[in-house]
């Protein structure tokens, strides 16, 4: 089980997650479940939960890579990128993986739009603000 928290605060947001991972045999180890990236498009932070940590890490790595390729530098552009990346990752997978992501985003506001958002995401295409 992963415990993750996303919370808006004055001037930003906070994302946190526990560090305990569990093998199939019940043994545990510590790992970092929160990843971040700063790009020209914005600032992105992802916490993940999954029964298959390697699958989740693959999806998170692909998302972080694709965030630097966003051409529509807006929350809509981020949402489109997340949805397309998750759909492709899900369709390319040979197995069904249960992965949930908590995504925090800051995109520099344009035209008075709020550039700060918190999302709950689950492949293949669920993205809830």
mmCIF file of C-alpha atoms in Angstrom:
data_model
loop_
_atom_site.group_PDB
_atom_site.id
_atom_site.type_symbol
_atom_site.label_atom_id
_atom_site.label_comp_id
_atom_site.label_asym_id
_atom_site.label_seq_id
_atom_site.Cartn_x
_atom_site.Cartn_y
_atom_site.Cartn_z
ATOM 1 C CA UNK A 1 0.000 0.000 0.000
ATOM 2 C CA UNK A 2 1.212 3.470 -0.813
ATOM 3 C CA UNK A 3 0.214 6.534 1.109
ATOM 4 C CA UNK A 4 0.404 9.650 -1.062
ATOM 5 C CA UNK A 5 -0.703 13.194 -0.337
ATOM 6 C CA UNK A 6 -1.291 16.137 -2.614
ATOM 7 C CA UNK A 7 -2.238 19.475 -1.118
ATOM 8 C CA UNK A 8 -2.477 23.056 -2.312
ATOM 9 C CA UNK A 9 -0.731 25.586 -0.110
ATOM 10 C CA UNK A 10 0.042 29.283 -0.267
ATOM 11 C CA UNK A 11 1.960 29.871 -3.471
ATOM 12 C CA UNK A 12 2.113 26.249 -4.628
ATOM 13 C CA UNK A 13 1.375 22.649 -3.799
ATOM 14 C CA UNK A 14 2.945 19.748 -1.932
ATOM 15 C CA UNK A 15 3.168 16.113 -3.033
ATOM 16 C CA UNK A 16 4.499 13.442 -0.710
ATOM 17 C CA UNK A 17 4.498 9.637 -0.500
ATOM 18 C CA UNK A 18 5.806 6.978 1.831
ATOM 19 C CA UNK A 19 8.968 5.080 0.877
ATOM 20 C CA UNK A 20 8.017 1.482 1.748
ATOM 21 C CA UNK A 21 7.926 -1.049 -1.114
ATOM 22 C CA UNK A 22 6.891 -4.681 -0.705
ATOM 23 C CA UNK A 23 8.034 -7.739 -2.663
ATOM 24 C CA UNK A 24 5.573 -10.532 -3.529
ATOM 25 C CA UNK A 25 6.972 -12.627 -0.660
ATOM 26 C CA UNK A 26 6.131 -9.883 1.877
ATOM 27 C CA UNK A 27 9.677 -8.593 2.391
ATOM 28 C CA UNK A 28 10.104 -4.831 2.172
ATOM 29 C CA UNK A 29 12.616 -2.244 1.063
ATOM 30 C CA UNK A 30 12.722 1.534 0.756
ATOM 31 C CA UNK A 31 12.419 3.434 -2.516
ATOM 32 C CA UNK A 32 11.550 6.916 -3.702
ATOM 33 C CA UNK A 33 7.997 7.086 -5.102
ATOM 34 C CA UNK A 34 8.047 10.798 -5.942
ATOM 35 C CA UNK A 35 9.754 12.103 -9.086
ATOM 36 C CA UNK A 36 9.978 15.657 -10.406
ATOM 37 C CA UNK A 37 11.102 17.564 -13.468
ATOM 38 C CA UNK A 38 11.482 21.217 -14.408
ATOM 39 C CA UNK A 39 11.109 21.978 -18.134
ATOM 40 C CA UNK A 40 10.453 24.973 -20.356
ATOM 41 C CA UNK A 41 6.789 23.910 -20.231
ATOM 42 C CA UNK A 42 6.515 23.980 -16.431
ATOM 43 C CA UNK A 43 7.235 22.117 -13.200
ATOM 44 C CA UNK A 44 5.943 18.562 -12.705
ATOM 45 C CA UNK A 45 5.858 16.287 -9.641
ATOM 46 C CA UNK A 46 4.508 12.717 -9.687
ATOM 47 C CA UNK A 47 3.892 10.268 -6.831
ATOM 48 C CA UNK A 48 2.948 6.739 -7.849
ATOM 49 C CA UNK A 49 1.336 3.625 -6.442
ATOM 50 C CA UNK A 50 1.400 0.214 -8.109
ATOM 51 C CA UNK A 51 1.644 -3.489 -7.475
ATOM 52 C CA UNK A 52 4.420 -3.456 -10.101
ATOM 53 C CA UNK A 53 6.943 -0.733 -9.242
ATOM 54 C CA UNK A 54 8.948 -1.325 -12.430
ATOM 55 C CA UNK A 55 5.853 -0.760 -14.588
ATOM 56 C CA UNK A 56 5.022 2.428 -12.673
ATOM 57 C CA UNK A 57 8.604 3.689 -12.966
ATOM 58 C CA UNK A 58 8.483 3.100 -16.731
ATOM 59 C CA UNK A 59 5.284 5.126 -17.080
ATOM 60 C CA UNK A 60 6.561 7.941 -14.838
ATOM 61 C CA UNK A 61 9.852 8.126 -16.762
ATOM 62 C CA UNK A 62 7.982 8.376 -20.067
ATOM 63 C CA UNK A 63 5.691 11.097 -18.693
ATOM 64 C CA UNK A 64 8.623 13.150 -17.398
ATOM 65 C CA UNK A 65 10.346 12.832 -20.780
ATOM 66 C CA UNK A 66 7.183 13.858 -22.647
ATOM 67 C CA UNK A 67 6.606 16.891 -20.404
ATOM 68 C CA UNK A 68 9.684 18.498 -21.964
ATOM 69 C CA UNK A 69 8.072 18.065 -25.415
ATOM 70 C CA UNK A 70 4.790 19.876 -24.712
ATOM 71 C CA UNK A 71 4.059 22.428 -27.431
ATOM 72 C CA UNK A 72 0.779 23.720 -25.960
ATOM 73 C CA UNK A 73 2.236 25.129 -22.715
ATOM 74 C CA UNK A 74 -1.011 25.058 -20.751
ATOM 75 C CA UNK A 75 -2.878 22.751 -18.394
ATOM 76 C CA UNK A 76 -4.811 21.480 -21.415
ATOM 77 C CA UNK A 77 -1.497 20.634 -23.104
ATOM 78 C CA UNK A 78 -0.367 18.793 -19.970
ATOM 79 C CA UNK A 79 -3.632 16.838 -19.782
ATOM 80 C CA UNK A 80 -3.362 15.839 -23.455
ATOM 81 C CA UNK A 81 0.251 14.720 -22.943
ATOM 82 C CA UNK A 82 -0.629 12.666 -19.850
ATOM 83 C CA UNK A 83 -3.600 11.002 -21.549
ATOM 84 C CA UNK A 84 -1.678 10.149 -24.743
ATOM 85 C CA UNK A 85 1.325 8.835 -22.786
ATOM 86 C CA UNK A 86 -0.819 6.639 -20.535
ATOM 87 C CA UNK A 87 -2.839 5.227 -23.461
ATOM 88 C CA UNK A 88 0.347 4.346 -25.372
ATOM 89 C CA UNK A 89 2.015 2.840 -22.286
ATOM 90 C CA UNK A 90 -1.095 0.791 -21.524
ATOM 91 C CA UNK A 91 -1.504 -0.473 -25.093
ATOM 92 C CA UNK A 92 2.211 -1.355 -25.371
ATOM 93 C CA UNK A 93 2.118 -3.375 -22.136
ATOM 94 C CA UNK A 94 1.778 -7.128 -22.385
ATOM 95 C CA UNK A 95 -0.004 -7.216 -19.003
ATOM 96 C CA UNK A 96 -2.625 -5.148 -17.238
ATOM 97 C CA UNK A 97 -0.942 -3.086 -14.507
ATOM 98 C CA UNK A 98 -2.750 -1.287 -11.737
ATOM 99 C CA UNK A 99 -1.014 2.082 -11.492
ATOM 100 C CA UNK A 100 -2.225 5.288 -9.894
ATOM 101 C CA UNK A 101 -0.456 8.618 -10.162
ATOM 102 C CA UNK A 102 -0.774 11.816 -8.182
ATOM 103 C CA UNK A 103 0.430 14.614 -10.461
ATOM 104 C CA UNK A 104 1.188 18.183 -9.437
ATOM 105 C CA UNK A 105 1.693 20.733 -12.212
ATOM 106 C CA UNK A 106 2.734 24.354 -12.463
ATOM 107 C CA UNK A 107 2.546 25.878 -15.926
ATOM 108 C CA UNK A 108 3.320 29.598 -16.145
ATOM 109 C CA UNK A 109 -0.127 31.205 -16.468
ATOM 110 C CA UNK A 110 -1.112 32.636 -19.842
ATOM 111 C CA UNK A 111 -4.134 34.840 -20.485
ATOM 112 C CA UNK A 112 -5.049 34.877 -16.802
ATOM 113 C CA UNK A 113 -5.505 31.077 -16.611
ATOM 114 C CA UNK A 114 -4.574 29.355 -13.356
ATOM 115 C CA UNK A 115 -1.343 27.462 -14.014
ATOM 116 C CA UNK A 116 -1.407 25.276 -10.886
ATOM 117 C CA UNK A 117 -3.206 21.906 -10.837
ATOM 118 C CA UNK A 118 -3.364 18.619 -8.972
ATOM 119 C CA UNK A 119 -4.489 15.447 -10.783
ATOM 120 C CA UNK A 120 -5.325 11.833 -9.981
ATOM 121 C CA UNK A 121 -4.386 9.703 -12.992
ATOM 122 C CA UNK A 122 -4.827 6.022 -13.840
ATOM 123 C CA UNK A 123 -4.094 4.304 -17.146
ATOM 124 C CA UNK A 124 -5.374 3.871 -19.696
ATOM 125 C CA UNK A 125 -7.005 7.325 -19.821
ATOM 126 C CA UNK A 126 -8.306 8.561 -16.456
ATOM 127 C CA UNK A 127 -7.134 12.020 -15.517
ATOM 128 C CA UNK A 128 -9.133 13.865 -12.869
ATOM 129 C CA UNK A 129 -8.325 17.390 -11.747
#
